[in-house]
mmCIF file of C-alpha atoms and ligand atoms in Angstrom:
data_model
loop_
_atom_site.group_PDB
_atom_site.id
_atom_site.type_symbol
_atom_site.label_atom_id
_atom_site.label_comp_id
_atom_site.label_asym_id
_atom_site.label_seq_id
_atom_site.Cartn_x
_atom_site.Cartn_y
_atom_site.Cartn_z
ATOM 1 C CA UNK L 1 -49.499 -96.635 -18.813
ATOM 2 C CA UNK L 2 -47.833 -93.795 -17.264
ATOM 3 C CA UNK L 3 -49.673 -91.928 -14.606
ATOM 4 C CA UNK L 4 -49.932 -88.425 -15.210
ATOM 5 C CA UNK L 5 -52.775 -87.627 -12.515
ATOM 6 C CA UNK L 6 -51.250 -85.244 -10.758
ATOM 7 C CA UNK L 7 -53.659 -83.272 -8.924
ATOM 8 C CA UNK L 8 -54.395 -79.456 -8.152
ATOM 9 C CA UNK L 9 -51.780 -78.878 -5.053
ATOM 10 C CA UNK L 10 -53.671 -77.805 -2.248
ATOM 11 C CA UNK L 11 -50.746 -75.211 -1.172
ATOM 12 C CA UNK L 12 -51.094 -73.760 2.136
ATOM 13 C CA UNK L 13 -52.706 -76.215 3.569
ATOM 14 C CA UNK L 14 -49.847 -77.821 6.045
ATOM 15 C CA UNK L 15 -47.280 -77.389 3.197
ATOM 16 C CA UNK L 16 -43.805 -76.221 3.879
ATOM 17 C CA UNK L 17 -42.354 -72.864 2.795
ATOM 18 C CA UNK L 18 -38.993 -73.999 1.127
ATOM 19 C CA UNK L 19 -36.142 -72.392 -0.659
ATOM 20 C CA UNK L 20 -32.929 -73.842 -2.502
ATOM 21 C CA UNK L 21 -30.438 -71.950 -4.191
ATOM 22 C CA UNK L 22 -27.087 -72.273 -6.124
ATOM 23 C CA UNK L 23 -24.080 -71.088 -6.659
ATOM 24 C CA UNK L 24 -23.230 -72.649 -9.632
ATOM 25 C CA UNK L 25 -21.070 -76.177 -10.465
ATOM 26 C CA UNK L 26 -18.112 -76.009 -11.872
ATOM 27 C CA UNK L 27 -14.341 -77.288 -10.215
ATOM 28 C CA UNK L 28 -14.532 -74.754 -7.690
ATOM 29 C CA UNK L 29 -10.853 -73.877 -6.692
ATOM 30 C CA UNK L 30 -10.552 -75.021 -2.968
ATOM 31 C CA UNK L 31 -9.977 -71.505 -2.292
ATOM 32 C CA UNK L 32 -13.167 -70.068 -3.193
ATOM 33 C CA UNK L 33 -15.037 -72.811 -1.564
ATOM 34 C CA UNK L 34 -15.518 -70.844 1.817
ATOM 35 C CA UNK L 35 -16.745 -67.752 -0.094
ATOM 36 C CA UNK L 36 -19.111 -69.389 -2.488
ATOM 37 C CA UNK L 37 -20.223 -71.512 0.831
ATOM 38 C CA UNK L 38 -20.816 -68.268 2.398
ATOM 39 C CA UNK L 39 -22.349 -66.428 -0.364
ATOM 40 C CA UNK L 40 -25.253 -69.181 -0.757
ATOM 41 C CA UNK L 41 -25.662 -68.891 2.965
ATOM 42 C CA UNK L 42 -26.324 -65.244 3.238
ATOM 43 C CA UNK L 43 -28.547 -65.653 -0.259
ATOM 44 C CA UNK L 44 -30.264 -68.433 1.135
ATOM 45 C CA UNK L 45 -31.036 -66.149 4.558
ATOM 46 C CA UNK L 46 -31.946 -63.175 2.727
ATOM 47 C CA UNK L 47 -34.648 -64.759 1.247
ATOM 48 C CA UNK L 48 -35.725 -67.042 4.007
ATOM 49 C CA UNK L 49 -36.453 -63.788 6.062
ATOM 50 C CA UNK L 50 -38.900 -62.919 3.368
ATOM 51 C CA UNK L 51 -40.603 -66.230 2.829
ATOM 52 C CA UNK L 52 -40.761 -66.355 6.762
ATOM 53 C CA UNK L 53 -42.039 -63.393 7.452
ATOM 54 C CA UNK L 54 -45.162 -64.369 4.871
ATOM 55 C CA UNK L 55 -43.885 -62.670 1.794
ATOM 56 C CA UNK L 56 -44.061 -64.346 -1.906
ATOM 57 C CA UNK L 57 -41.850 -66.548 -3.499
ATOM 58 C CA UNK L 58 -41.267 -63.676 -5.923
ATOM 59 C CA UNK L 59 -39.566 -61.024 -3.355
ATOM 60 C CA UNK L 60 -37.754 -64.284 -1.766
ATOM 61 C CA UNK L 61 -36.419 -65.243 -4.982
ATOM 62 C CA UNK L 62 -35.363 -61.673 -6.055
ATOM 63 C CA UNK L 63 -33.666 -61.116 -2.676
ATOM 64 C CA UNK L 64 -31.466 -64.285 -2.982
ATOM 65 C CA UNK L 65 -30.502 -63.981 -6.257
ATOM 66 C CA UNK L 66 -29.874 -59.887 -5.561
ATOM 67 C CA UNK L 67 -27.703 -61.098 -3.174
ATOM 68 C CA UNK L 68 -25.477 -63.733 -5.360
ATOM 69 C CA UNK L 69 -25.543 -60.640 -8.390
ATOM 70 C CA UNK L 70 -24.157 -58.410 -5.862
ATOM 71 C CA UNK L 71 -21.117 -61.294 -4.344
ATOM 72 C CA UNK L 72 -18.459 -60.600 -6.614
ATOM 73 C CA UNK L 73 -17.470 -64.500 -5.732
ATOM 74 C CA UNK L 74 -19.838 -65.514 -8.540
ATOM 75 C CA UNK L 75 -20.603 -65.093 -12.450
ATOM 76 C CA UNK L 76 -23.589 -63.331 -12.348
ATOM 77 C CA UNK L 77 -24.381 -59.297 -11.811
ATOM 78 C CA UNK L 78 -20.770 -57.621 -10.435
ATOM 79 C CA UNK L 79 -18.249 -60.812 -10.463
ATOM 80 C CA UNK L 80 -19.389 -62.125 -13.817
ATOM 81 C CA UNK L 81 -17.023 -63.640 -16.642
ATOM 82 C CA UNK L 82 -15.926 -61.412 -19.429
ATOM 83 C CA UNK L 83 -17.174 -62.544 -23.179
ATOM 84 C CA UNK L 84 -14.646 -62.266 -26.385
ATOM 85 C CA UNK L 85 -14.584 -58.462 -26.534
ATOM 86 C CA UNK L 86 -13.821 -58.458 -22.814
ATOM 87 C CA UNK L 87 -17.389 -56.829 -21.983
ATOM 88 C CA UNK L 88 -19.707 -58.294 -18.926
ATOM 89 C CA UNK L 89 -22.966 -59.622 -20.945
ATOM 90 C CA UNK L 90 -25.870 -60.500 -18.532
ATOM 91 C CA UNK L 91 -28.655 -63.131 -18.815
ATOM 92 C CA UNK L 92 -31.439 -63.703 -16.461
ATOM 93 C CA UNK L 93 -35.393 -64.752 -16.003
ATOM 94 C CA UNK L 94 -37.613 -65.664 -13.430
ATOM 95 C CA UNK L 95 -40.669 -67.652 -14.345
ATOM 96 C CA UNK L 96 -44.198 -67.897 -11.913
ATOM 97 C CA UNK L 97 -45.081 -71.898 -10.925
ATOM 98 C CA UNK L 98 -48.989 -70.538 -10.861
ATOM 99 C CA UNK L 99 -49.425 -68.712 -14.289
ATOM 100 C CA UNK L 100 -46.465 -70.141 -16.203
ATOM 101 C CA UNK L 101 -45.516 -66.737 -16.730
ATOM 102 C CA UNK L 102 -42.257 -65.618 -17.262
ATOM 103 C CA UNK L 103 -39.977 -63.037 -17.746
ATOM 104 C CA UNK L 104 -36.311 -63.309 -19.202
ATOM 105 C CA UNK L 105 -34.161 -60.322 -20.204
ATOM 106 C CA UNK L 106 -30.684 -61.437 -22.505
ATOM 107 C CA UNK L 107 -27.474 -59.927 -23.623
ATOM 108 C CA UNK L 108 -27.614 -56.860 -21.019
ATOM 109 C CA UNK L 109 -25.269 -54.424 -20.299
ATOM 110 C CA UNK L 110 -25.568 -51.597 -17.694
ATOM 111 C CA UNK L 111 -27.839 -53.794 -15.011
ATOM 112 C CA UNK L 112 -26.532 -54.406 -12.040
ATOM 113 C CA UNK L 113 -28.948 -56.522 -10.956
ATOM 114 C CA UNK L 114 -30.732 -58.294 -13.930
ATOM 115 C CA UNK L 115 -33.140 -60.040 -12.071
ATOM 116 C CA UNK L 116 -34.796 -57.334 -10.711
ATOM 117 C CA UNK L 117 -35.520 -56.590 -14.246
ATOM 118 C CA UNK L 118 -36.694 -59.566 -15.263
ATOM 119 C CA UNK L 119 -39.138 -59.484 -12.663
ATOM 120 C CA UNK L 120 -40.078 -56.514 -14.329
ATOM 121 C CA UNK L 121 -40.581 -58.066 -17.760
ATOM 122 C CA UNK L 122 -42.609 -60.816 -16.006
ATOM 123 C CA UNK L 123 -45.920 -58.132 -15.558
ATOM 124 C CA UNK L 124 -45.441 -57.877 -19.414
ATOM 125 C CA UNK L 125 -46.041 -56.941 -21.750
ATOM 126 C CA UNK L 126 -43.031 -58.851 -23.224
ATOM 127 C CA UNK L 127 -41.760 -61.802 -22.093
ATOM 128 C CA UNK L 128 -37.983 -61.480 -22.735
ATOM 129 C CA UNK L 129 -36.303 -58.785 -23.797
ATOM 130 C CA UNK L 130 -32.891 -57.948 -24.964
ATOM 131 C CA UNK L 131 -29.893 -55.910 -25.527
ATOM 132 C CA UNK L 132 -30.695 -52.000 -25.855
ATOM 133 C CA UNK L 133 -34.461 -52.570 -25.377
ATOM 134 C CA UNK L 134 -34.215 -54.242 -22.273
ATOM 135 C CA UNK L 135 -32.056 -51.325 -21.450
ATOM 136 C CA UNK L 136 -34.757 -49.051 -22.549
ATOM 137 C CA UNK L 137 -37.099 -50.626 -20.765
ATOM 138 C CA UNK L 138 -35.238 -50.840 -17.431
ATOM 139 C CA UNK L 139 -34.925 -46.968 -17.732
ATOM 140 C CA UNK L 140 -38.985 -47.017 -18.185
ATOM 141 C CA UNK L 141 -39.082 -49.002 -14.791
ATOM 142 C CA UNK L 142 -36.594 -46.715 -12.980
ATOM 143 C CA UNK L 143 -34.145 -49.436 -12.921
ATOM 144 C CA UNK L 144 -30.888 -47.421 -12.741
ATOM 145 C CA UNK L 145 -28.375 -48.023 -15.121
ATOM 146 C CA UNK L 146 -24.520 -48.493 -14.385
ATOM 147 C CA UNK L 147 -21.319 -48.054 -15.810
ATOM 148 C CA UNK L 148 -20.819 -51.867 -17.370
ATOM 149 C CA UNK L 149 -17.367 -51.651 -16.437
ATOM 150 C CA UNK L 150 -18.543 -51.371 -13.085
ATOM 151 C CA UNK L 151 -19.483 -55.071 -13.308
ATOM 152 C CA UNK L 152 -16.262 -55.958 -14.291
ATOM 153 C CA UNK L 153 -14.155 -57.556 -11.519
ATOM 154 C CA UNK L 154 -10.021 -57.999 -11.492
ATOM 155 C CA UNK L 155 -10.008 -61.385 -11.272
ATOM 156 C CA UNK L 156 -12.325 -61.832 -15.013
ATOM 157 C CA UNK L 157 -10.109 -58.962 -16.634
ATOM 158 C CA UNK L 158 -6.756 -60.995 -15.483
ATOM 159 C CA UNK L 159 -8.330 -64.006 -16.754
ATOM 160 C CA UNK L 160 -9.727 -62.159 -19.846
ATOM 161 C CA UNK L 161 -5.864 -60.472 -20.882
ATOM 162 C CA UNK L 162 -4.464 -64.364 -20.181
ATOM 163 C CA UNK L 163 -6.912 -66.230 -22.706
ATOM 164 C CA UNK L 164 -6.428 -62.919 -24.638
ATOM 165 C CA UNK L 165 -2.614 -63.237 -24.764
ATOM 166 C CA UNK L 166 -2.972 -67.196 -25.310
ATOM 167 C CA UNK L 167 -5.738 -66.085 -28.308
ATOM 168 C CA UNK L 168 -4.822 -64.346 -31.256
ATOM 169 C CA UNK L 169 -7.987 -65.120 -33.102
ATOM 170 C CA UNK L 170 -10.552 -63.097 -35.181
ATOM 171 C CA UNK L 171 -13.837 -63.052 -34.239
ATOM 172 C CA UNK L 172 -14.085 -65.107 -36.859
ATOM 173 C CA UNK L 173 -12.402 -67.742 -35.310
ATOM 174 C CA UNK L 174 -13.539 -67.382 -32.362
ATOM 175 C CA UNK L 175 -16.555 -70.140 -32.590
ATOM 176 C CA UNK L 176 -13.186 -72.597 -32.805
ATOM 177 C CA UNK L 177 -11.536 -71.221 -29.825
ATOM 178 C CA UNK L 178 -14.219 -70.554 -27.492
ATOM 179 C CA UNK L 179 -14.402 -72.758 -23.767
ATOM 180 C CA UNK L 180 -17.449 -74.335 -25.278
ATOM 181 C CA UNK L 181 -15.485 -76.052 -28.158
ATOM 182 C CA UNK L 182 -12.281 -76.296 -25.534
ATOM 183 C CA UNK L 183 -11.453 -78.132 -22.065
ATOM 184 C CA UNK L 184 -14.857 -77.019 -20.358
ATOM 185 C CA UNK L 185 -13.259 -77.833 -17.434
ATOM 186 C CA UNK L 186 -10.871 -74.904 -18.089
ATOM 187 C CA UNK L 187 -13.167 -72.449 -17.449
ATOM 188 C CA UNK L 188 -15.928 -71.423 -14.371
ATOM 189 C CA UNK L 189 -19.670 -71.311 -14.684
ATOM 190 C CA UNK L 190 -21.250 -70.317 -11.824
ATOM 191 C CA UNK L 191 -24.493 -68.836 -12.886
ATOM 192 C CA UNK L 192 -26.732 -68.437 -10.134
ATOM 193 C CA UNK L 193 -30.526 -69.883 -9.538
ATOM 194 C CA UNK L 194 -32.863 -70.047 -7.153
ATOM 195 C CA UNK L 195 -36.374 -71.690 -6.438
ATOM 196 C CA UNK L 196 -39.063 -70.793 -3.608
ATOM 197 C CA UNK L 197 -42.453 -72.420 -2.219
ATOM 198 C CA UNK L 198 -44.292 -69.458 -0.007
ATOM 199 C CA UNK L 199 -47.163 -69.616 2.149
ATOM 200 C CA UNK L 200 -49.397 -68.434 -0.411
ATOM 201 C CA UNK L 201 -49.418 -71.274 -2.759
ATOM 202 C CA UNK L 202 -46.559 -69.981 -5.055
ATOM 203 C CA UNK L 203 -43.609 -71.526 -6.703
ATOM 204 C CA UNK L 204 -40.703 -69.455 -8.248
ATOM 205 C CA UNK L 205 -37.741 -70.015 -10.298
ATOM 206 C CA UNK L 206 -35.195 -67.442 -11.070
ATOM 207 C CA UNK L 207 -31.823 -67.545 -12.693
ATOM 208 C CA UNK L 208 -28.923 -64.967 -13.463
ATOM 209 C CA UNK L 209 -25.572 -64.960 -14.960
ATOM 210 C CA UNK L 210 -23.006 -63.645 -16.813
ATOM 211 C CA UNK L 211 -22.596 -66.725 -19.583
ATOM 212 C CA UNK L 212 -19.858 -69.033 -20.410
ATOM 213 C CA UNK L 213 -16.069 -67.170 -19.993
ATOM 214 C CA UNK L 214 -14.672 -65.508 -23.314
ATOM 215 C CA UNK L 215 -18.232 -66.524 -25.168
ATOM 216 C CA UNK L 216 -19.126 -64.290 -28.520
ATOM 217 C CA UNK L 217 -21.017 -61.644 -28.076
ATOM 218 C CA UNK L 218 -24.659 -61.978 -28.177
ATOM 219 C CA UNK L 219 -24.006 -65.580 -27.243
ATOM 220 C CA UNK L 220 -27.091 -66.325 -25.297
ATOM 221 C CA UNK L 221 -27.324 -69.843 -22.945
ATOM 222 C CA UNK L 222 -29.806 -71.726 -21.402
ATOM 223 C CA UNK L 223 -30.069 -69.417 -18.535
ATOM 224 C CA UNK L 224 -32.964 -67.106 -19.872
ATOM 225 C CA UNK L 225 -34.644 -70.063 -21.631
ATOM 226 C CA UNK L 226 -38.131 -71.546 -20.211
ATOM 227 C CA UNK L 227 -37.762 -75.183 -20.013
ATOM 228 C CA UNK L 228 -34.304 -75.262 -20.689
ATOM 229 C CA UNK L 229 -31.998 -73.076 -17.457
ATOM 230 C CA UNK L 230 -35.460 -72.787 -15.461
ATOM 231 C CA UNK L 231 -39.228 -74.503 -15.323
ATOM 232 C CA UNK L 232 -41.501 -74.105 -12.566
ATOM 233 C CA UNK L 233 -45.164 -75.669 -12.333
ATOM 234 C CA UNK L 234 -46.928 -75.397 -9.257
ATOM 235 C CA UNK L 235 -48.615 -78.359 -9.902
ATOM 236 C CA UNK L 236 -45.559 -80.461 -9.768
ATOM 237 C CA UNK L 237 -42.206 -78.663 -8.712
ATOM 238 C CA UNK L 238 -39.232 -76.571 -10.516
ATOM 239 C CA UNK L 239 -36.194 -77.393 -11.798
ATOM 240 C CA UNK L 240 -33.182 -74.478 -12.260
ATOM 241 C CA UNK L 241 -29.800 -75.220 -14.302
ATOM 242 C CA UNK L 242 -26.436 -74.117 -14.377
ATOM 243 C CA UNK L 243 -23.585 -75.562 -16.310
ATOM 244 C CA UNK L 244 -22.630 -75.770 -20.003
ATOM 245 C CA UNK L 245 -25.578 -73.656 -21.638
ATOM 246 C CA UNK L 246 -25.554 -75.046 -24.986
ATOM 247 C CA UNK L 247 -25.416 -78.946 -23.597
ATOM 248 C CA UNK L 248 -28.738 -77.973 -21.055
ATOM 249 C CA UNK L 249 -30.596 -76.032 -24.020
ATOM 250 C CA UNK L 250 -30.595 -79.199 -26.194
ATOM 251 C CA UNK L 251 -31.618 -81.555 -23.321
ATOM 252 C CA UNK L 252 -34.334 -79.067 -22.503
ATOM 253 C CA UNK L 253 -33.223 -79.934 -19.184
ATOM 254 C CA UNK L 254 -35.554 -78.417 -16.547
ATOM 255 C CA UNK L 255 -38.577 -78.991 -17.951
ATOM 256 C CA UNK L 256 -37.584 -82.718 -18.927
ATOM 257 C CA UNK L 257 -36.402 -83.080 -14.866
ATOM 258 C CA UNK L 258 -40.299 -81.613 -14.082
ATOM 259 C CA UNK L 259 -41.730 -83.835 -16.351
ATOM 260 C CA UNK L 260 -40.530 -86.615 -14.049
ATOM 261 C CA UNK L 261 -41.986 -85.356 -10.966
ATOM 262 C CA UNK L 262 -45.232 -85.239 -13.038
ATOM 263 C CA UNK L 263 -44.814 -88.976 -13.041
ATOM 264 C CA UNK L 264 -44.261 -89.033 -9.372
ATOM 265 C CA UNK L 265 -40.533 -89.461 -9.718
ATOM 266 C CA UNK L 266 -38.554 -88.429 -6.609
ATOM 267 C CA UNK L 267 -37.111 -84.199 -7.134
ATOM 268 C CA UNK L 268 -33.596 -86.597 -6.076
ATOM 269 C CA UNK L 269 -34.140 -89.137 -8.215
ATOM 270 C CA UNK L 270 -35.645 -86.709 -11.523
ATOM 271 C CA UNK L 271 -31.968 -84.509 -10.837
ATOM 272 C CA UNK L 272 -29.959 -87.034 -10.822
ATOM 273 C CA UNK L 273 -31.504 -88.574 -13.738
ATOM 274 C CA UNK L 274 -31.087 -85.316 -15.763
ATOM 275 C CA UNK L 275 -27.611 -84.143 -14.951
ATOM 276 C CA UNK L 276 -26.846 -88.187 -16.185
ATOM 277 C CA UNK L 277 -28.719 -88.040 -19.756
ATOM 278 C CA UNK L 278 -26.827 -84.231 -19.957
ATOM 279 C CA UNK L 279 -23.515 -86.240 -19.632
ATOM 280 C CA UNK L 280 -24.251 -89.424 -21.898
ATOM 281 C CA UNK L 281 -26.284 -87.799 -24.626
ATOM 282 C CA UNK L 282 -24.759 -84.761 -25.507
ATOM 283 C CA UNK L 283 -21.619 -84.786 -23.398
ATOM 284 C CA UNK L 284 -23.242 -81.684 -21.178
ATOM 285 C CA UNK L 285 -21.600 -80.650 -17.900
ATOM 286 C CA UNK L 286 -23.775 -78.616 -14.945
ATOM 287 C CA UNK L 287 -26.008 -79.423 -12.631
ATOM 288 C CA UNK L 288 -29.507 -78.610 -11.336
ATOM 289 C CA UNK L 289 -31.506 -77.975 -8.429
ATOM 290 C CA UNK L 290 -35.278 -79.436 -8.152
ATOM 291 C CA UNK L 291 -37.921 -78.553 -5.684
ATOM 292 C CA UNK L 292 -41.132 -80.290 -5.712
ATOM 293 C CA UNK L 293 -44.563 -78.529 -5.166
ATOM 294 C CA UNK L 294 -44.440 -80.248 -1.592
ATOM 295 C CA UNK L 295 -41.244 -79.105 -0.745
ATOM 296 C CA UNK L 296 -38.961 -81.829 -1.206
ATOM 297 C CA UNK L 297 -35.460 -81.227 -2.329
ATOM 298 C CA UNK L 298 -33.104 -82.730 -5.378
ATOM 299 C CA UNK L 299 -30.090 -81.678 -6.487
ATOM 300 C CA UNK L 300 -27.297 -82.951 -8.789
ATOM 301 C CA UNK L 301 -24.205 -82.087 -10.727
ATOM 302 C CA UNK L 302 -21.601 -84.164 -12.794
ATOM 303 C CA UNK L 303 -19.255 -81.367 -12.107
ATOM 304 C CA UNK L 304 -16.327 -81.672 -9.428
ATOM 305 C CA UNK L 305 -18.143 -79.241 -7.075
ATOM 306 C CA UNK L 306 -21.947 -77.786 -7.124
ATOM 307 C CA UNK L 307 -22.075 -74.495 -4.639
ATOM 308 C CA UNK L 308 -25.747 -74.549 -2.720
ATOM 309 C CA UNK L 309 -28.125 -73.882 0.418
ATOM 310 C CA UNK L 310 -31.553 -74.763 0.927
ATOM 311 C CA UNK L 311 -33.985 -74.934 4.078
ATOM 312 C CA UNK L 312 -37.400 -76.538 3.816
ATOM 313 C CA UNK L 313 -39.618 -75.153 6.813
ATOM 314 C CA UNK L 314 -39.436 -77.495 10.258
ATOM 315 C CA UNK L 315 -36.127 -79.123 9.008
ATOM 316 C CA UNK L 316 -32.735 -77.563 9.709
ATOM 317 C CA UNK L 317 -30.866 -75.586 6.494
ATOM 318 C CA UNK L 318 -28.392 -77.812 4.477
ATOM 319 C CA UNK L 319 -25.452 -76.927 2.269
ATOM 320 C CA UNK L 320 -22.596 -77.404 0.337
ATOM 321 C CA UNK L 321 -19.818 -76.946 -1.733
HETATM 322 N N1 LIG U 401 -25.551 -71.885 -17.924
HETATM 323 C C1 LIG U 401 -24.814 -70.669 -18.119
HETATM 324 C C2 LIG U 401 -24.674 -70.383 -19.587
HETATM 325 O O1 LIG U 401 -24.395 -71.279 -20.340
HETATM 326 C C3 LIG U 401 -23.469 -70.695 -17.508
HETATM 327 C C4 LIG U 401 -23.429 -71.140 -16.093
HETATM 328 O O2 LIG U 401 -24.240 -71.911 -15.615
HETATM 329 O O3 LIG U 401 -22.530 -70.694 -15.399
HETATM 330 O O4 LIG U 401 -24.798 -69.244 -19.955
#
């Protein structure tokens, strides 16, 4: 019989303040290793400065992610991949380890930082939003709104006019030509995520990104989706995805890889089991990062490259490309 005793955590008693974030796995070009390197670096710092100084999981998992929205290296906030119509369409949610709260906002435009808002839909009273009433509601919240083409960086519109020029479909056609039906290795994904154990007791998970390259609009991935981009339990640990969207929603992939620690499976041991079953049951590239409720660390990918920092208090930081 499988033991599912898992206990109330007895957070902040001796247990380490931890944080892990990614940069999303994809074949990073060798050339954008050092940047995406250095952007999880100074993400990972930002927020380490917050969890150190005795803040919440919440502003350290904000301030990371901020960070990676703002690094026009990756696909999420300014920097993020173009859909069809050539427009920057943003996804992102953060969800609370304690309450099982959460708060996802989808299909934004005009947010330069969507997390932030999503932390905002977390109070409630919704729990995601989307489109032109997320926008509303960022207004409501005194989120300022920018110019979407603001987001837009010269790298995605050169790579936007190319699979243009290559792509003389309809929209109609488009569900045909689209990366997710093509050479997924053709095409980035580097959504962002990022997961944090604080002093108080609390575990976050957040997640951003701009989607899959060239998707349709209103295409929505796993990203905003409890259980399937991001789970976090405080009882047991937190699991945040990034890769193909579609593949990860119909694994239900974070909350399946949380489900294992819940059986005492090692955070290593419950990624790398994941990111397998994404490959051999629905053919699903990405990766994940895990982070139990005692602060130990798993991550995996089946990608060439998986961009990521983490630091778990009294060890020394660790990261990767
Ligand atoms: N998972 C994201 C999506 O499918 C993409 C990514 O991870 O880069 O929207």
């Amino acid at each position: 019989m499988i033991d599912c005793s898992f206990g109330e955590p007895e957070r902040g008693k001796g247990m380490p303040i931890a944080l892990v974030v990614h940069g999303g796995a994809w074949p990073i070009p060798d050339d954008q290793v050092a940047p995406h390197q250095q952007g999880c670096q100074v993400a990972l710092a930002s927020g380490w400065s917050v969890l150190e100084a005795g803040g919440t999981a919440l502003d350290a998992c904000e301030a990371a992610v901020r960070y990676l929205e703002d690094d026009p290296t990756f696909n999420a906030g300014t920097g993020s991949v173009l859909n069809a119509e050539g427009d920057v369409e943003l996804d992102a949610a953060i969800m609370d380890g304690q309450t099982l709260a959460y708060g996802a906002v989808v299909n934004l435009h005009r947010i330069r930082n969507p997390i932030s808002l999503a932390r905002s839909v977390l109070v409630g009273p919704a729990t995601m939003l989307a489109s032109d009433g997320a926008e509303r509601f960022a207004i409501a919240q005194n989120i300022p709104l920018c110019d979407n083409k603001d987001l837009v960086v010269e790298r995605e519109r050169l790579l936007w006019q190319q699979w243009k020029a290559n792509c003389n479909a309809s929209l109609l056609d488009l569900k045909q030509t689209s990366p997710a039906r093509s050479s997924p290795q053709s095409a980035g994904h580097d959504t962002v995520g990022a997961i944090a154990l604080d002093v108080h007791g609390s575990l976050i998970a957040a997640n951003s990104t701009g989607g899959t390259p060239f998707k349709l609009p209103g295409r929505v991935g796993d990203t905003p989706l409890v259980g399937c981009g991001l789970y976090a339990d405080v009882l047991v640990g937190a699991c945040v995805c990034t890769g193909w969207g579609e593949a990860i929603t119909q694994m239900a992939l974070s909350r399946r890889a949380v489900e294992l620690l819940e059986h005492r499976i090692s955070p290593q041991l419950a990624a790398e089991h994941m990111v397998k079953a994404l490959g051999r049951r629905v053919g699903g590239i990405g990766g994940c990062i895990v982070l139990s409720a005692d602060g130990r660390v798993g991550l995996a990918w089946n990608t060439p490259r998986m961009a990521y920092a983490y630091r778990v208090e009294g060890r020394p930081t660790a990261w990767g490309v």
